[in-house]
Coordinates of C-alpha atoms and ligand atoms in Angstrom, one line a residue:
Chain A
M1 CA -9.4 73.2 -28.2
S2 CA -7.9 73.6 -31.8
A3 CA -4.6 72.3 -30.6
L4 CA -6.5 69.4 -29.2
I5 CA -8.1 68.7 -32.5
E6 CA -5.0 69.2 -34.5
G7 CA -3.4 66.7 -32.1
L8 CA -6.0 64.2 -32.7
F9 CA -6.1 64.8 -36.5
N10 CA -2.5 64.3 -37.0
G11 CA -2.3 61.2 -34.5
I12 CA -5.4 59.6 -36.4
S13 CA -3.6 60.4 -39.8
I14 CA -0.4 58.8 -38.7
G15 CA -2.5 55.8 -37.3
S16 CA -4.4 55.3 -40.4
V17 CA -1.2 55.1 -42.4
L18 CA -0.1 52.4 -39.9
L19 CA -3.4 50.9 -40.0
I20 CA -3.9 50.5 -43.7
A21 CA -0.2 49.1 -43.9
A22 CA -1.1 46.8 -41.2
L23 CA -4.5 45.7 -42.4
G24 CA -3.1 43.1 -45.0
L25 CA -0.7 41.7 -42.5
A26 CA -3.5 41.5 -39.9
I27 CA -4.9 38.9 -42.3
V28 CA -1.7 37.1 -43.7
F29 CA 0.0 37.1 -40.1
G30 CA -3.0 37.4 -37.8
L31 CA -5.3 35.0 -39.6
M32 CA -3.1 32.6 -41.3
G33 CA -0.1 32.8 -39.0
V34 CA 2.5 33.4 -41.7
I35 CA 5.3 35.6 -40.9
N36 CA 5.8 37.3 -44.3
L37 CA 8.8 39.6 -44.1
A38 CA 8.0 40.5 -47.9
H39 CA 4.8 42.3 -46.8
G40 CA 6.7 45.5 -47.0
E41 CA 7.9 44.8 -50.6
L42 CA 4.3 44.1 -51.6
M43 CA 3.4 47.7 -50.4
M44 CA 6.4 48.9 -52.4
L45 CA 5.1 47.0 -55.4
G46 CA 1.8 48.9 -55.0
A47 CA 3.6 52.2 -54.7
Y48 CA 5.4 51.5 -57.8
T49 CA 2.3 50.3 -59.5
T50 CA 0.9 53.8 -58.7
F51 CA 4.0 55.5 -60.3
V52 CA 3.4 53.3 -63.6
V53 CA -0.3 54.1 -63.7
Q54 CA 0.5 57.8 -63.4
N55 CA 2.9 57.8 -66.0
V56 CA 0.4 55.9 -68.3
F57 CA -2.4 58.6 -67.3
K58 CA 0.0 61.6 -68.1
P59 CA -0.1 61.6 -71.7
L60 CA -4.1 61.6 -71.6
G61 CA -4.1 65.1 -70.4
E62 CA -6.1 66.9 -67.7
P63 CA -9.3 65.4 -66.9
W64 CA -8.1 62.0 -66.8
F65 CA -4.8 62.7 -65.0
E66 CA -6.7 64.1 -62.0
L67 CA -8.4 60.7 -61.7
Y68 CA -5.4 58.4 -62.1
I69 CA -5.2 57.7 -58.3
L70 CA -8.6 56.2 -58.1
F71 CA -7.7 53.9 -61.1
S72 CA -4.3 52.9 -59.6
L73 CA -6.0 51.7 -56.3
P74 CA -7.6 48.7 -57.9
V75 CA -4.6 48.1 -60.2
A76 CA -2.2 48.2 -57.1
F77 CA -4.5 45.8 -55.3
I78 CA -4.6 43.3 -58.3
V79 CA -0.7 43.4 -59.2
S80 CA 0.3 43.0 -55.4
A81 CA -2.5 40.3 -54.9
L82 CA -1.3 38.5 -57.9
F83 CA 2.2 38.5 -56.7
G84 CA 1.1 37.4 -53.3
L85 CA -0.9 34.7 -55.1
A86 CA 2.2 33.5 -56.9
L87 CA 4.4 33.7 -53.6
E88 CA 1.7 31.5 -51.8
R89 CA 1.4 28.9 -54.4
G90 CA 5.2 28.8 -55.1
V91 CA 6.6 29.1 -51.8
I92 CA 4.8 29.7 -48.7
R93 CA 2.4 26.8 -49.0
F94 CA 5.2 24.3 -48.7
L95 CA 6.1 26.0 -45.3
Y96 CA 2.8 26.1 -43.4
G97 CA 3.5 25.3 -39.8
R98 CA 7.2 26.0 -40.2
P99 CA 7.7 29.6 -39.0
L100 CA 11.7 29.7 -39.2
E101 CA 11.5 28.7 -42.8
T102 CA 8.7 30.9 -43.7
L103 CA 10.7 33.8 -42.1
L104 CA 13.8 33.0 -44.1
A105 CA 12.1 32.2 -47.5
T106 CA 10.1 35.6 -47.2
W107 CA 13.2 37.6 -46.3
G108 CA 14.8 36.1 -49.5
V109 CA 11.8 37.1 -51.4
S110 CA 11.8 40.6 -49.8
L111 CA 15.6 41.0 -51.1
I112 CA 14.6 39.7 -54.5
L113 CA 11.9 42.2 -55.1
R114 CA 13.9 45.1 -53.8
Q115 CA 16.6 44.1 -56.3
F116 CA 13.8 43.5 -59.0
V117 CA 12.6 47.0 -59.0
R118 CA 16.3 48.3 -59.2
S119 CA 17.2 46.3 -62.3
V120 CA 13.9 45.6 -63.9
N121 CA 14.1 46.2 -67.7
W122 CA 12.3 44.9 -70.8
L123 CA 15.2 42.4 -71.2
L124 CA 14.3 40.8 -67.8
V125 CA 10.7 40.9 -68.2
I126 CA 10.9 39.3 -71.6
S127 CA 13.5 36.6 -70.2
I128 CA 11.2 35.7 -67.3
A129 CA 8.2 35.4 -69.6
V130 CA 9.8 33.2 -71.9
F131 CA 11.0 31.0 -68.8
C132 CA 7.5 30.8 -67.4
L133 CA 6.1 29.9 -70.9
C134 CA 8.5 27.1 -71.3
F135 CA 8.4 25.8 -67.9
F136 CA 4.5 25.9 -67.2
G137 CA 3.9 25.2 -70.7
G138 CA 6.0 22.0 -70.7
M139 CA 4.4 21.0 -67.4
A140 CA 0.9 21.4 -68.7
I141 CA 1.8 19.4 -71.7
L142 CA 3.7 16.5 -69.6
K143 CA 0.8 16.5 -67.1
R144 CA -1.2 14.8 -69.7
L145 CA 1.0 11.7 -69.9
S146 CA -0.4 8.7 -68.3
H147 CA 2.8 8.1 -66.1
W148 CA 3.2 11.6 -65.0
E149 CA 3.3 10.6 -61.4
R150 CA 6.4 8.5 -61.9
I151 CA 8.3 10.7 -64.0
R152 CA 7.4 14.0 -62.1
N153 CA 10.6 14.7 -60.3
W154 CA 12.6 14.1 -63.3
A155 CA 10.5 16.0 -65.6
I156 CA 10.6 19.0 -63.3
T157 CA 14.3 18.9 -63.1
I158 CA 14.8 18.6 -66.9
L159 CA 12.1 21.3 -67.8
L160 CA 13.6 23.8 -65.2
F161 CA 17.0 23.3 -66.7
I162 CA 15.9 23.5 -70.3
S163 CA 13.7 26.7 -69.7
S164 CA 16.4 28.5 -67.8
A165 CA 18.8 27.6 -70.9
I166 CA 16.4 28.9 -73.3
S167 CA 15.5 32.1 -71.5
I168 CA 19.2 32.9 -70.7
A169 CA 20.3 32.2 -74.3
L170 CA 17.5 34.6 -75.6
G171 CA 18.4 37.2 -73.0
F172 CA 22.1 37.0 -74.3
L173 CA 21.0 37.3 -77.8
I174 CA 18.6 40.3 -77.4
D175 CA 21.4 41.9 -75.2
R176 CA 23.7 41.6 -78.4
V177 CA 21.4 42.7 -81.2
G178 CA 18.8 44.7 -79.1
T179 CA 18.7 48.4 -78.7
L180 CA 19.5 50.4 -75.5
A181 CA 15.8 51.0 -74.8
L182 CA 15.5 47.1 -74.0
T183 CA 18.3 47.0 -71.4
K184 CA 17.4 50.5 -69.8
P185 CA 16.3 49.9 -66.1
W186 CA 12.6 51.2 -65.7
F187 CA 13.0 52.9 -62.3
S188 CA 16.7 52.7 -61.5
A189 CA 17.8 52.7 -57.9
R190 CA 16.7 56.2 -57.1
N191 CA 13.6 57.2 -55.6
V192 CA 10.8 58.0 -58.0
D193 CA 7.9 60.6 -57.0
V194 CA 4.3 60.1 -57.5
T195 CA 2.7 63.6 -57.8
A196 CA -0.6 63.8 -56.1
P197 CA -3.5 65.0 -58.4
T198 CA -4.4 68.8 -57.9
W199 CA -7.4 67.9 -55.7
L200 CA -5.4 66.0 -53.2
R201 CA -2.9 69.1 -52.9
G202 CA -3.3 71.8 -50.3
G203 CA -5.7 71.2 -47.3
W204 CA -8.8 71.9 -45.5
K205 CA -8.5 75.0 -43.4
I206 CA -10.5 74.7 -40.1
L207 CA -10.2 76.3 -36.6
G208 CA -6.8 77.8 -37.6
F209 CA -4.8 74.8 -38.8
Q210 CA -4.9 72.8 -42.0
M211 CA -5.9 69.3 -42.6
P212 CA -3.9 68.2 -45.8
Y213 CA -6.3 66.6 -48.3
A214 CA -3.8 63.8 -48.8
R215 CA -4.1 62.9 -45.3
L216 CA -7.9 63.2 -45.3
F217 CA -7.8 60.9 -48.4
I218 CA -5.9 58.3 -46.6
I219 CA -8.2 58.3 -43.5
A220 CA -11.1 57.7 -45.8
L221 CA -9.4 55.1 -47.7
T222 CA -8.5 53.3 -44.5
I223 CA -12.1 53.5 -43.4
I224 CA -13.1 51.9 -46.7
C225 CA -10.7 49.2 -46.5
L226 CA -11.7 48.3 -43.0
L227 CA -15.4 48.3 -43.8
G228 CA -14.7 46.3 -46.8
V229 CA -12.5 43.6 -45.1
Y230 CA -15.1 43.4 -42.3
W231 CA -17.9 42.9 -44.9
F232 CA -16.0 40.3 -46.6
L233 CA -15.0 38.3 -43.6
N234 CA -18.2 38.3 -41.7
R235 CA -20.8 38.3 -44.5
S236 CA -19.6 36.5 -47.6
T237 CA -19.3 33.1 -48.4
W238 CA -15.4 33.1 -48.9
G239 CA -15.1 35.0 -45.5
L240 CA -17.0 32.3 -43.8
R241 CA -14.7 29.8 -45.3
I242 CA -11.6 31.7 -44.4
R243 CA -13.0 32.0 -40.8
A244 CA -13.5 28.3 -40.5
V245 CA -10.1 27.4 -42.2
T246 CA -8.2 29.8 -39.6
Q247 CA -10.1 28.3 -36.7
N248 CA -9.8 24.6 -37.3
R249 CA -8.2 23.7 -40.6
S250 CA -8.5 19.8 -40.6
M251 CA -12.1 20.0 -39.7
S252 CA -12.7 22.6 -42.3
A253 CA -11.5 20.2 -44.8
C254 CA -13.6 17.5 -43.5
L255 CA -16.4 19.6 -44.2
G256 CA -15.5 19.9 -47.9
I257 CA -13.9 23.2 -47.8
P258 CA -11.2 23.6 -50.3
T259 CA -8.4 24.6 -47.8
A260 CA -5.8 25.0 -50.3
K261 CA -7.7 27.5 -52.5
V262 CA -9.0 29.3 -49.2
D263 CA -5.3 29.8 -48.2
A264 CA -4.4 31.1 -51.6
L265 CA -7.3 33.6 -51.6
T266 CA -6.6 34.8 -47.9
F267 CA -3.1 35.3 -48.8
A268 CA -4.0 37.2 -52.0
L269 CA -6.3 39.4 -50.1
G270 CA -3.8 40.3 -47.7
S271 CA -1.1 40.8 -50.5
G272 CA -3.6 43.1 -52.4
L273 CA -4.4 45.2 -49.2
A274 CA -0.5 45.7 -49.0
G275 CA -0.7 47.0 -52.6
V276 CA -3.6 49.5 -51.8
A277 CA -1.4 50.5 -48.7
G278 CA 1.6 51.1 -51.0
C279 CA -0.6 53.1 -53.2
A280 CA -1.6 55.4 -50.2
V281 CA 1.9 55.9 -48.9
S282 CA 3.2 56.9 -52.5
L283 CA 1.0 60.2 -51.8
L284 CA 3.2 61.0 -48.7
G285 CA 6.6 61.0 -50.1
S286 CA 8.9 59.5 -52.7
V287 CA 9.0 55.8 -53.5
G288 CA 12.0 53.8 -53.5
P289 CA 13.3 50.1 -53.4
N290 CA 13.4 50.6 -49.5
T291 CA 10.0 51.9 -49.1
G292 CA 8.8 48.7 -47.8
Q293 CA 11.3 48.2 -45.0
N294 CA 10.2 51.6 -43.5
Y295 CA 6.9 49.9 -43.0
I296 CA 7.6 46.3 -41.9
V297 CA 8.5 46.7 -38.4
D298 CA 5.6 49.2 -37.6
T299 CA 3.1 46.9 -39.4
F300 CA 4.2 43.7 -37.2
M301 CA 4.1 46.1 -34.3
V302 CA 0.5 47.1 -34.9
V303 CA -0.6 43.6 -35.3
V304 CA 1.2 42.1 -32.3
V305 CA 0.1 44.9 -30.0
G306 CA -3.5 44.7 -31.1
G307 CA -3.5 40.8 -30.5
V308 CA -2.6 38.5 -33.2
G309 CA -6.0 37.5 -35.0
N310 CA -7.9 40.2 -33.9
L311 CA -9.0 42.8 -36.5
F312 CA -10.6 45.0 -34.0
G313 CA -7.3 44.9 -31.9
T314 CA -5.3 46.0 -35.0
V315 CA -7.5 49.1 -35.5
V316 CA -7.2 50.1 -31.7
A317 CA -3.4 49.6 -31.8
G318 CA -2.9 51.4 -35.1
L319 CA -4.7 54.4 -33.9
S320 CA -3.2 54.6 -30.5
I321 CA 0.1 54.0 -31.6
G322 CA -0.3 56.8 -34.2
I323 CA -1.7 59.1 -31.5
I324 CA 1.0 58.4 -28.9
N325 CA 3.7 58.9 -31.5
Y326 CA 2.3 62.3 -32.7
L327 CA 2.0 63.3 -28.9
I328 CA 5.4 62.6 -28.1
G329 CA 7.1 63.6 -31.3
S330 CA 5.4 67.0 -31.5
G331 CA 6.4 68.0 -28.0
T332 CA 2.7 68.3 -27.1
L333 CA 3.2 66.0 -24.0
A334 CA 6.1 68.5 -22.9
L335 CA 3.8 71.3 -23.4
I336 CA 1.1 70.1 -21.0
F337 CA 3.8 70.0 -18.1
T338 CA 5.5 73.4 -18.8
S339 CA 3.0 75.2 -16.6
T340 CA 4.0 73.4 -13.4
E341 CA 7.4 74.5 -12.2
S342 CA 8.1 71.4 -10.2
L343 CA 7.8 69.2 -13.1
K344 CA 10.8 70.6 -15.2
P345 CA 12.7 67.4 -15.3
L346 CA 9.7 65.7 -16.8
V347 CA 9.5 68.5 -19.4
D348 CA 13.1 68.2 -20.3
F349 CA 12.5 64.3 -20.6
F350 CA 9.6 64.6 -22.9
L351 CA 11.4 67.3 -25.0
F352 CA 14.3 65.0 -25.5
F353 CA 12.1 62.6 -27.2
A354 CA 10.3 65.5 -29.3
T355 CA 11.6 64.6 -32.6
S356 CA 9.9 62.2 -35.0
S357 CA 12.8 59.6 -34.7
M358 CA 13.2 59.9 -31.0
A359 CA 9.5 59.6 -30.5
K360 CA 9.6 56.2 -32.3
V361 CA 12.3 55.1 -29.9
M362 CA 10.0 56.0 -27.1
V363 CA 6.9 54.3 -28.5
F364 CA 9.1 51.2 -29.0
A365 CA 10.1 51.3 -25.5
I366 CA 6.5 51.6 -24.3
I367 CA 5.4 48.7 -26.6
I368 CA 8.2 46.5 -25.3
T369 CA 7.1 47.4 -21.7
F370 CA 3.4 46.8 -22.6
L371 CA 4.0 43.3 -24.0
Q372 CA 5.8 42.4 -21.0
V373 CA 2.5 43.0 -19.2
K374 CA 0.3 41.6 -21.9
P375 CA 2.3 39.3 -24.3
A376 CA -0.8 38.4 -26.1
G377 CA -1.5 42.1 -27.0
L378 CA -4.5 44.3 -26.2
F379 CA -7.2 41.7 -27.2
P380 CA -5.9 38.3 -26.7
Q381 CA -7.4 35.5 -28.9
K382 CA -9.2 32.9 -27.1
G383 CA -9.5 29.4 -28.4
R384 CA -7.5 26.9 -30.3
T385 CA -5.7 29.3 -32.8
A386 CA -4.2 31.0 -29.9
E387 CA -2.4 28.0 -28.9
L388 CA -0.5 27.4 -32.1
Chain B
M1 CA -20.3 1.6 -50.5
L2 CA -16.7 1.5 -48.6
Q3 CA -13.9 -1.2 -48.9
V4 CA -10.9 -1.0 -46.9
S5 CA -8.3 -3.4 -47.6
N6 CA -5.0 -4.5 -46.0
L7 CA -4.4 -0.9 -44.5
N8 CA -1.3 -0.2 -42.5
V9 CA -1.0 3.2 -40.8
Y10 CA 2.1 4.6 -38.7
Y11 CA 2.3 7.6 -36.5
G12 CA 6.0 8.4 -37.1
E13 CA 7.5 5.0 -36.4
S14 CA 4.7 3.5 -34.2
H15 CA 2.5 0.9 -36.1
I16 CA -1.2 1.9 -35.4
L17 CA -3.1 0.1 -37.8
R18 CA -2.2 -3.4 -39.0
N19 CA -3.7 -4.9 -42.1
V20 CA -7.2 -3.6 -41.7
D21 CA -9.8 -5.1 -43.9
M22 CA -13.3 -3.9 -43.6
S23 CA -16.3 -3.4 -46.0
I24 CA -19.5 -1.2 -45.6
P25 CA -22.2 -2.5 -47.8
S26 CA -24.7 0.2 -49.2
G27 CA -27.5 1.2 -47.1
Q28 CA -26.2 -0.6 -43.9
M29 CA -25.1 0.6 -40.6
V30 CA -21.6 -1.0 -39.5
C31 CA -20.4 -0.5 -36.0
L32 CA -16.7 -0.5 -35.2
I33 CA -16.0 -1.4 -31.5
G34 CA -12.8 -1.8 -29.4
R35 CA -11.3 -0.5 -26.2
N36 CA -9.7 3.1 -26.1
G37 CA -6.6 3.3 -27.9
V38 CA -7.0 0.4 -30.2
G39 CA -6.9 2.7 -33.3
K40 CA -10.7 3.1 -34.2
T41 CA -10.3 6.9 -34.5
T42 CA -7.0 6.4 -36.7
L43 CA -8.8 4.2 -39.0
L44 CA -11.7 6.7 -39.5
K45 CA -9.1 9.6 -40.0
T46 CA -7.4 7.4 -42.6
I47 CA -10.7 6.9 -44.3
M48 CA -11.2 10.8 -44.2
G49 CA -7.8 11.4 -45.5
L50 CA -6.5 13.2 -42.6
L51 CA -3.9 10.6 -42.0
K52 CA -1.9 8.9 -44.9
S53 CA -1.6 5.1 -45.1
R54 CA 1.7 3.4 -45.8
T55 CA 0.0 0.4 -47.7
G56 CA -3.5 -0.6 -48.4
E57 CA -6.2 0.6 -50.5
I58 CA -9.6 2.4 -49.7
L59 CA -12.5 2.3 -52.2
F60 CA -15.5 4.4 -52.1
T61 CA -18.4 3.4 -54.5
G62 CA -15.8 1.4 -56.2
K63 CA -13.3 4.4 -56.9
P64 CA -9.9 4.4 -55.1
I65 CA -9.7 7.4 -52.9
S66 CA -6.4 6.9 -51.1
K67 CA -4.7 9.7 -53.2
I68 CA -7.6 12.1 -53.1
A69 CA -7.5 15.2 -50.7
T70 CA -9.8 15.4 -47.8
D71 CA -12.2 18.0 -49.1
R72 CA -12.8 16.2 -52.2
R73 CA -13.6 13.0 -50.6
V74 CA -16.2 14.8 -48.5
R75 CA -17.6 16.3 -51.5
M76 CA -17.8 12.7 -53.0
G77 CA -20.2 12.0 -50.3
I78 CA -18.7 11.1 -47.1
G79 CA -20.1 12.9 -44.1
Y80 CA -17.8 12.9 -40.9
V81 CA -18.8 13.6 -37.5
P82 CA -15.4 13.5 -35.5
Q83 CA -14.7 12.4 -32.1
G84 CA -14.7 15.5 -29.7
R85 CA -17.1 17.1 -32.3
E86 CA -14.9 19.8 -33.6
I87 CA -17.6 22.6 -33.9
I88 CA -15.8 25.7 -35.4
P89 CA -16.0 27.7 -32.2
R90 CA -16.0 31.3 -33.1
V91 CA -18.7 31.0 -35.8
T92 CA -22.4 31.0 -35.2
V93 CA -24.5 27.8 -35.1
K94 CA -26.1 28.9 -38.3
E95 CA -22.9 29.3 -40.0
N96 CA -21.6 26.1 -38.8
L97 CA -24.6 24.5 -40.6
L98 CA -24.4 26.8 -43.6
L99 CA -20.6 25.3 -43.6
G100 CA -22.1 21.8 -44.1
L101 CA -23.4 22.9 -47.3
E102 CA -19.8 23.0 -48.6
A103 CA -19.8 19.0 -48.9
R104 CA -22.4 19.2 -51.7
P105 CA -20.7 17.9 -54.7
Q106 CA -21.2 21.4 -56.5
G107 CA -20.2 23.1 -53.2
R108 CA -22.1 25.8 -51.6
K109 CA -24.3 28.1 -53.9
G110 CA -25.1 31.5 -52.0
N111 CA -27.1 31.6 -49.0
E112 CA -29.5 28.6 -48.9
A113 CA -31.9 28.1 -46.3
I114 CA -31.5 25.4 -43.8
P115 CA -33.9 22.6 -44.3
E116 CA -36.7 21.9 -41.9
E117 CA -35.9 18.2 -41.7
I118 CA -32.6 19.2 -39.8
F119 CA -34.7 21.1 -37.1
A120 CA -37.2 18.1 -37.1
L121 CA -34.4 16.0 -36.1
F122 CA -32.7 18.2 -33.7
P123 CA -35.3 21.0 -32.4
V124 CA -32.8 22.4 -30.0
L125 CA -30.7 23.8 -32.8
K126 CA -33.7 26.1 -34.3
T127 CA -33.5 28.2 -30.8
M128 CA -29.8 28.6 -31.0
L129 CA -28.9 29.7 -34.6
S130 CA -27.3 32.9 -33.7
R131 CA -25.2 31.6 -30.7
M132 CA -21.5 30.9 -31.1
G133 CA -20.7 27.1 -31.8
G134 CA -18.1 27.0 -29.0
D135 CA -20.8 28.3 -26.5
L136 CA -23.1 25.1 -26.9
S137 CA -23.0 22.2 -24.4
G138 CA -21.5 19.0 -25.4
G139 CA -24.9 17.5 -26.2
Q140 CA -26.0 20.5 -28.2
Q141 CA -22.7 20.3 -30.1
Q142 CA -23.0 16.9 -30.8
Q143 CA -26.1 17.2 -32.4
L144 CA -25.1 20.4 -34.4
A145 CA -22.2 18.3 -35.6
I146 CA -24.3 15.4 -37.1
A147 CA -26.7 18.1 -38.4
R148 CA -23.7 19.8 -40.1
A149 CA -22.6 16.5 -41.7
L150 CA -26.3 15.9 -42.9
M151 CA -26.4 19.3 -44.6
G152 CA -24.1 18.1 -47.3
K153 CA -26.3 15.1 -48.2
P154 CA -23.7 12.6 -47.8
R155 CA -24.1 8.9 -49.0
L156 CA -21.7 7.6 -46.3
L157 CA -22.0 9.0 -42.5
V158 CA -19.0 8.3 -40.4
L159 CA -19.7 8.8 -36.8
D160 CA -16.8 8.6 -34.2
E161 CA -18.4 8.1 -30.5
P162 CA -21.2 10.4 -30.8
T163 CA -22.2 9.5 -27.4
E164 CA -19.0 10.2 -25.6
G165 CA -19.3 12.1 -22.5
I166 CA -22.9 13.1 -23.2
Q167 CA -25.8 12.8 -20.6
P168 CA -28.1 9.7 -21.0
S169 CA -31.2 11.6 -22.0
I170 CA -29.4 13.1 -25.0
I171 CA -27.9 9.9 -25.8
L172 CA -31.3 8.6 -26.6
E173 CA -32.1 11.5 -28.7
I174 CA -28.9 11.1 -30.7
E175 CA -29.6 7.4 -31.2
A176 CA -33.3 7.9 -32.2
A177 CA -32.1 10.8 -34.6
V178 CA -29.5 8.3 -36.3
K179 CA -32.3 5.8 -36.8
R180 CA -34.6 8.2 -38.3
I181 CA -31.9 9.5 -40.6
I182 CA -31.2 5.8 -41.9
A183 CA -34.9 5.3 -42.2
A184 CA -35.5 8.5 -44.1
T185 CA -32.4 8.5 -46.4
G186 CA -31.1 5.0 -46.8
I187 CA -27.7 6.3 -46.0
S188 CA -24.9 4.0 -45.0
V189 CA -23.4 4.6 -41.6
L190 CA -19.9 3.9 -40.1
L191 CA -20.4 4.1 -36.3
V192 CA -17.7 3.9 -33.7
E193 CA -19.5 3.5 -30.3
Q194 CA -19.1 2.2 -26.8
H195 CA -22.7 2.0 -25.6
L196 CA -24.1 -1.4 -26.2
H197 CA -27.6 -0.4 -26.9
F198 CA -26.6 1.9 -29.6
V199 CA -24.1 -0.9 -30.9
R200 CA -27.3 -3.2 -31.3
Q201 CA -28.8 -0.9 -33.6
A202 CA -26.3 -1.6 -36.4
D203 CA -26.4 -4.4 -38.8
K204 CA -23.0 -5.7 -38.7
Y205 CA -19.8 -5.2 -36.2
Y206 CA -16.3 -5.2 -36.5
A207 CA -14.1 -5.7 -33.5
M208 CA -10.8 -4.2 -33.1
Q209 CA -7.8 -4.9 -31.0
K210 CA -4.0 -3.5 -31.1
G211 CA -4.7 -2.0 -34.5
G212 CA -6.2 -5.0 -36.2
I213 CA -9.8 -6.4 -36.9
V214 CA -10.1 -9.5 -34.7
A215 CA -13.8 -10.3 -35.0
S216 CA -16.8 -9.5 -37.1
G217 CA -20.4 -10.5 -37.9
S218 CA -23.7 -9.6 -37.6
T219 CA -24.8 -7.7 -34.4
S220 CA -27.6 -10.2 -33.7
E221 CA -25.0 -12.8 -32.9
L222 CA -23.0 -10.5 -30.7
S223 CA -22.0 -12.9 -27.8
Q224 CA -21.5 -11.9 -24.3
E225 CA -17.7 -12.7 -24.4
I226 CA -17.1 -10.4 -27.3
I227 CA -19.0 -7.8 -25.5
Q228 CA -17.0 -8.2 -22.3
E229 CA -13.7 -8.3 -24.5
F230 CA -14.3 -5.4 -26.7
L231 CA -16.6 -2.9 -25.1
A232 CA -15.2 -0.6 -22.4
V233 CA -18.2 -1.3 -20.2
Ligands
ADP1 N1 -1.3 12.3 -32.7 C1 -0.8 11.1 -32.4 N2 0.5 10.9 -32.5 C2 0.9 9.7 -31.9 N3 0.3 8.5 -31.6 C3 -1.1 8.8 -31.5 C4 -1.7 10.0 -32.0 N4 -3.1 9.8 -32.0 C5 -3.2 8.7 -31.4 N5 -2.1 7.8 -31.2 C6 -1.9 6.6 -30.8 O1 -2.5 5.8 -31.7 C7 -3.3 4.7 -31.0 C8 -4.8 4.6 -31.4 O2 -5.3 5.9 -31.0 P1 -7.0 6.1 -31.5 O3 -7.1 5.7 -32.8 O4 -7.2 7.5 -31.1 O5 -7.7 5.1 -30.5 P2 -9.4 4.9 -30.4 O6 -10.0 5.9 -31.3 O7 -9.5 3.5 -30.6 O8 -9.6 5.2 -29.0 C9 -3.1 5.0 -29.6 O9 -2.2 4.1 -29.0 C10 -2.6 6.5 -29.4 O10 -1.8 6.6 -28.4
MG2 MG1 -11.3 7.3 -30.8

């Protein structure tokens, strides 16, 4: 009995990590159809944000430090959502309906982000800020001109050139005269560690085994996020707009729905959820520039198996993949068959896969087989969005 | 209310609309007739901003709207009931109606109630509020589509073949509803229609052939030859 509960708990806890990581993608990929390969990096951004918030809270002393994780959740959401918003406005909105270009562009963005956390320092931040100030400030001023439409392309080219020149020159200048503190990378390429507050360390002993509090926290967080997303999509005004736009974009525009705003908001929401997921996974291990990569394949897998565009499917898929993964990886499946002598080869077979990395191989194989039978996933979407 | 001048529209390289001129006076109902495939829907889509014109100008209440995005045109007061109805399928009837509120100039504000006039015009909808839009029959969807457009209180209502593929009794209901809407609100209407009876309700007609306007005038002087030539009956 306790073994069963333990297996279920561990499976659900692996599943809930998968699920919280996949939730944002279920919106961005599932609802909007955008293949965002930088989704993992948005998670990583959330994880690094948690690290920064933790360092800000450290000097504040005991009662405050215990609570930093609760602060870092909304901060991670906002940071990732803002970055997602910039990504949508700056890159992805030009690529709607062009999956290959989106794939390549977002892959590029993921590489940039990975390098960004490796080398980010005050100098880089200042240079980027100056560039944005020059470029967008200049745009705002030039837009007031009456003949803006005619000079638009020229103006953008020249502004781009001038702003980069100014920010690069400033960068060199600061590099010459500035102190080392300005050019020292914030995180460096090595992994950083988020220390869980004491109330998340240890575990809850029940029936002879232990449920780690950090895992319980992630399960609770996943449930809250799921309920929040469900409420937002099905009960709020913006949720209705999002559903309308994902089901029939051109008719939604003909109803007066600002589709461009809806796209931006949807993407920001999905990205923000990636940030929250990043905050959650930072509790499970150290965080590095490649953290996002560890999750990107899994998250796409969960969304595809669940049936693209179906939140409920994503939940079922996340939990089942988690449970199957645990049953195989822990050798529980092999144990079931040991009692029967004639099933010896089967036991050997499952024992072979009873490590976490081999379990992944087997889960992958199972999923590929499953998708041969049901290519549209567990809960295929009916209607016109499915035909796209 | 609406002026279209010298409009040329292409699908890729095929020239669909050729030098279309048309005007809808305020408070009048104008009917556009023509056989299948002459470009009626294309003209309506261009007015809504779903298609771009290569040349030409569209004025709505005197303002040029060719460069304005679809959703802003709608909020300026153009209600659209497309061919094929385009009900949002996996959203309830009530939510479909609430989406109609987005067309108000200031956008939708919270959860407003659906006005009784809508149910007075289309009583069927009242009993179906919690059904999915995609589960309604064709006639019900058509009524929903018109009701949805009216929720935004448009100044110009654009209807693309509202009676296409609908059983005769419901056609009469829809016709009567459109008449009552015009009587009650003084709205301008642009109608694409194949049923002669409905066409005769309009004040003015334009006849289209091969992407151009070839005849126009008052519907009271619709001659038998014109009807023979341009209506697919
Ligand atoms: N998406 C499209 N791509 C290319 N050609 C189209 C498309 N839609 C319509 N057409 C062509 O444009 C012409 C006008 O179509 P349409 O405006 O729908 O006609 P109507 O509404 O008068 O029946 C037709 O010849 C049709 O084949
Ligand atoms: Mg048509």
